[in-house]
CSV table of C-alpha atoms in Angstrom, one decimal:
chain,number,residue,atom,x,y,z
E,1,MET,CA,16.7,-12.0,-0.6
E,2,ASN,CA,15.1,-15.2,0.7
E,3,LEU,CA,11.8,-14.1,2.3
E,4,LEU,CA,11.6,-17.1,4.5
E,5,SER,CA,15.2,-17.6,5.6
E,6,PRO,CA,16.0,-20.0,8.4
E,7,PRO,CA,17.7,-18.6,11.4
E,8,PRO,CA,21.5,-19.0,11.9
E,9,GLN,CA,22.2,-22.6,12.1
E,10,LEU,CA,25.2,-24.7,13.4
E,11,ILE,CA,26.1,-27.3,10.6
E,12,ARG,CA,28.1,-30.4,11.6
E,13,PRO,CA,29.3,-32.2,8.4
E,14,ARG,CA,30.1,-35.7,8.9
E,15,ARG,CA,33.7,-36.8,8.6
E,16,HIS,CA,34.6,-40.1,7.2
E,17,GLY,CA,38.0,-41.3,8.5
E,18,ASP,CA,40.6,-44.1,8.1
E,19,ALA,CA,44.3,-44.5,8.6
E,20,ARG,CA,44.9,-41.9,5.9
E,21,GLY,CA,43.0,-39.1,7.5
E,22,TRP,CA,39.4,-38.0,6.8
E,23,PHE,CA,37.0,-36.7,4.2
E,24,THR,CA,34.0,-34.5,4.6
E,25,GLU,CA,31.5,-32.9,2.3
E,26,THR,CA,31.4,-29.2,3.4
E,27,TYR,CA,28.5,-28.2,1.0
E,28,ASN,CA,25.8,-30.1,-0.9
E,29,HIS,CA,22.9,-28.3,-2.4
E,30,ASP,CA,20.4,-31.0,-1.6
E,31,THR,CA,21.6,-31.4,2.1
E,32,PHE,CA,21.4,-27.7,2.8
E,33,ALA,CA,18.0,-27.5,1.0
E,34,ALA,CA,16.7,-30.1,3.4
E,35,LEU,CA,17.7,-27.8,6.3
E,36,GLY,CA,15.8,-24.9,4.7
E,37,ILE,CA,19.0,-23.1,3.2
E,38,SER,CA,18.1,-22.6,-0.3
E,39,CYS,CA,20.4,-19.7,-1.3
E,40,THR,CA,22.9,-20.0,-4.2
E,41,PHE,CA,26.6,-19.2,-3.2
E,42,VAL,CA,28.4,-17.0,-5.7
E,43,GLN,CA,31.6,-16.0,-3.9
E,44,ASP,CA,34.1,-17.7,-1.6
E,45,ASN,CA,36.3,-15.6,0.8
E,46,HIS,CA,39.4,-16.7,2.8
E,47,SER,CA,41.1,-14.7,5.6
E,48,LEU,CA,44.2,-15.2,7.7
E,49,SER,CA,44.2,-13.4,11.1
E,50,ALA,CA,47.9,-13.6,12.4
E,51,PRO,CA,47.3,-12.2,16.0
E,52,GLN,CA,45.3,-14.2,18.6
E,53,TYR,CA,42.3,-12.2,19.6
E,54,THR,CA,41.8,-10.6,16.2
E,55,LEU,CA,38.1,-9.5,15.9
E,56,ARG,CA,36.4,-9.0,12.6
E,57,GLY,CA,33.0,-7.6,12.6
E,58,LEU,CA,30.2,-7.1,13.1
E,59,HIS,CA,29.4,-6.8,9.3
E,60,PHE,CA,26.7,-7.3,6.7
E,61,GLN,CA,25.7,-6.1,3.3
E,62,THR,CA,22.4,-4.0,2.9
E,63,PRO,CA,19.7,-4.9,0.5
E,64,SER,CA,19.6,-5.3,-2.5
E,65,ARG,CA,23.0,-6.8,-2.0
E,66,GLY,CA,22.4,-8.8,1.2
E,67,GLN,CA,24.6,-11.9,1.7
E,68,ASP,CA,23.8,-15.2,3.3
E,69,LYS,CA,27.1,-16.7,4.5
E,70,LEU,CA,28.4,-20.2,5.4
E,71,VAL,CA,31.5,-19.8,7.6
E,72,ARG,CA,34.1,-22.3,8.7
E,73,CYS,CA,37.4,-22.1,10.3
E,74,ILE,CA,40.1,-24.2,8.5
E,75,ARG,CA,43.1,-23.5,10.7
E,76,GLY,CA,42.9,-22.6,14.3
E,77,ARG,CA,39.8,-21.7,16.3
E,78,ILE,CA,37.4,-18.9,16.3
E,79,PHE,CA,34.3,-17.7,18.1
E,80,ASP,CA,31.8,-16.9,15.4
E,81,VAL,CA,28.7,-14.7,16.1
E,82,ALA,CA,25.5,-13.7,14.2
E,83,VAL,CA,23.4,-10.8,15.6
E,84,ASP,CA,19.6,-10.3,14.4
E,85,VAL,CA,19.4,-6.9,12.8
E,86,ARG,CA,16.0,-7.3,11.1
E,87,ARG,CA,13.7,-4.5,12.1
E,88,GLY,CA,10.5,-5.7,13.8
E,89,SER,CA,12.0,-9.0,14.9
E,90,PRO,CA,11.2,-10.1,18.4
E,91,THR,CA,14.9,-11.1,18.7
E,92,TYR,CA,16.3,-7.9,17.3
E,93,GLY,CA,19.8,-7.3,18.9
E,94,LYS,CA,19.9,-10.9,20.1
E,95,TRP,CA,23.1,-13.1,19.3
E,96,VAL,CA,24.1,-16.6,18.9
E,97,GLY,CA,27.7,-17.8,18.8
E,98,ALA,CA,29.7,-20.9,18.4
E,99,GLU,CA,33.3,-22.1,18.4
E,100,LEU,CA,34.3,-23.2,15.0
E,101,SER,CA,37.7,-24.9,14.5
E,102,ALA,CA,39.7,-26.9,12.1
E,103,GLU,CA,39.4,-29.7,14.6
E,104,ASN,CA,35.6,-29.8,15.0
E,105,GLY,CA,34.8,-29.0,11.3
E,106,GLN,CA,31.5,-27.2,12.3
E,107,GLN,CA,30.2,-24.4,10.1
E,108,LEU,CA,27.8,-21.5,10.9
E,109,PHE,CA,25.2,-20.5,8.5
E,110,ILE,CA,24.3,-16.8,8.7
E,111,PRO,CA,21.3,-15.6,6.8
E,112,ILE,CA,20.7,-12.1,5.3
E,113,GLY,CA,19.5,-9.8,8.1
E,114,PHE,CA,22.2,-10.9,10.6
E,115,ALA,CA,25.5,-9.0,11.4
E,116,HIS,CA,28.4,-11.4,11.4
E,117,GLY,CA,31.6,-11.3,13.3
E,118,PHE,CA,34.4,-13.5,14.8
E,119,LEU,CA,37.1,-13.5,17.3
E,120,THR,CA,40.2,-15.6,16.7
E,121,LEU,CA,41.2,-17.8,19.8
E,122,GLU,CA,44.7,-18.8,18.5
E,123,PRO,CA,47.3,-17.1,16.4
E,124,ASP,CA,47.2,-17.6,12.6
E,125,CYS,CA,43.6,-18.6,12.1
E,126,GLU,CA,42.2,-19.1,8.6
E,127,VAL,CA,38.5,-18.7,8.0
E,128,THR,CA,36.8,-19.4,4.8
E,129,TYR,CA,33.1,-18.4,4.0
E,130,LYS,CA,30.7,-18.8,1.1
E,131,CYS,CA,28.5,-15.7,0.2
E,132,SER,CA,25.2,-15.5,-1.7
E,133,ASP,CA,26.2,-12.3,-3.4
E,134,THR,CA,29.4,-10.7,-4.3
E,135,TYR,CA,31.0,-7.9,-2.4
E,136,ALA,CA,29.4,-4.5,-3.0
E,137,PRO,CA,31.2,-1.6,-1.3
E,138,ALA,CA,28.2,0.8,-1.6
E,139,HIS,CA,26.2,-1.8,0.5
E,140,ASP,CA,28.9,-2.5,3.2
E,141,GLY,CA,27.7,-2.0,6.7
E,142,GLY,CA,28.4,-2.8,10.3
E,143,ILE,CA,27.6,-2.3,14.0
E,144,ARG,CA,30.0,-2.1,17.0
E,145,TRP,CA,31.4,-5.3,18.1
E,146,ASP,CA,31.1,-4.2,21.9
E,147,ASP,CA,27.7,-2.6,21.8
E,148,PRO,CA,26.4,-3.0,25.4
E,149,ALA,CA,22.7,-3.2,24.1
E,150,ILE,CA,23.9,-6.4,22.3
E,151,GLY,CA,26.1,-7.7,25.0
E,152,ILE,CA,28.1,-10.3,23.2
E,153,ASP,CA,30.1,-12.4,25.6
E,154,TRP,CA,33.4,-12.5,23.6
E,155,PRO,CA,35.8,-15.0,25.1
E,156,LEU,CA,38.5,-12.3,25.6
E,157,PRO,CA,40.8,-12.7,28.8
E,158,PRO,CA,40.2,-9.7,31.2
E,159,GLY,CA,42.0,-6.6,30.2
E,160,VAL,CA,43.0,-7.9,26.8
E,161,PRO,CA,41.6,-5.7,23.9
E,162,PRO,CA,40.9,-7.4,20.5
E,163,GLU,CA,43.0,-6.5,17.5
E,164,LEU,CA,40.5,-4.4,15.3
E,165,SER,CA,40.5,-2.7,12.0
E,166,ALA,CA,40.2,1.0,11.7
E,167,LYS,CA,36.7,0.5,10.3
E,168,ASP,CA,35.5,-1.7,13.1
E,169,LYS,CA,36.7,0.7,15.7
E,170,VAL,CA,34.2,3.4,14.5
E,171,GLN,CA,31.0,1.2,13.6
E,172,PRO,CA,27.7,2.7,14.8
E,173,LEU,CA,25.8,1.4,17.9
E,174,LEU,CA,22.7,-0.6,17.2
E,175,ALA,CA,20.6,2.2,18.6
E,176,ASP,CA,22.0,4.5,15.8
E,177,PHE,CA,21.4,1.9,13.0
E,178,ASP,CA,18.2,2.2,10.9
E,179,SER,CA,17.9,-1.3,9.8
E,180,PRO,CA,16.9,-1.9,6.1
E,181,PHE,CA,16.4,-5.6,6.7
E,182,PRO,CA,12.7,-6.7,7.2
E,183,TYR,CA,11.8,-9.3,9.7
E,184,ASP,CA,10.7,-12.5,7.9
E,185,GLY,CA,8.7,-14.3,10.6
E,186,CYS,CA,11.6,-16.6,11.7
E,187,PRO,CA,13.1,-15.5,15.1
E,188,ILE,CA,16.7,-16.4,16.2
E,189,ALA,CA,16.9,-19.6,18.2
E,190,PRO,CA,19.7,-21.2,20.2
E,191,LEU,CA,22.1,-23.1,18.1
E,192,SER,CA,21.9,-26.8,18.6
């Protein structure tokens, strides 16, 4: 685990366009290192969420198999969220979120020690993300997407429940979670 990880960051890759379309560099080791992101990505994931308002999260992997993630939406739009779950952090239980879309091309970097989740804002959303460790079922964890102590302002229409997996319906509340993630001295900050 990176002892001095940066907080979650919104990444805005530059697009170079012409009459044919555009080109963008979604990951460059040196560019990310200049932002303080020095992890090595070893696994890429790709999900399709068919129904609008599918909610996936809030997920993480526990040490020694924690995962930094670099998330982007390649079709549709999502509301992507990171929640600080590092014990002793002055921003424990606080969250940041951003709309990621195929159109805006933005990405969210989520370091180890943060729970991650997203809500699809359109049907048939595709999300890809890079991870700094491979999937380890014995280290799979999560917390409730609707925990009132966290208070995520999910952009759901009034009275519309999200589509959830069976696992996400029964995740523990933050108050019942004994965090194995240490605070590294870097509090969560608003996304800019």
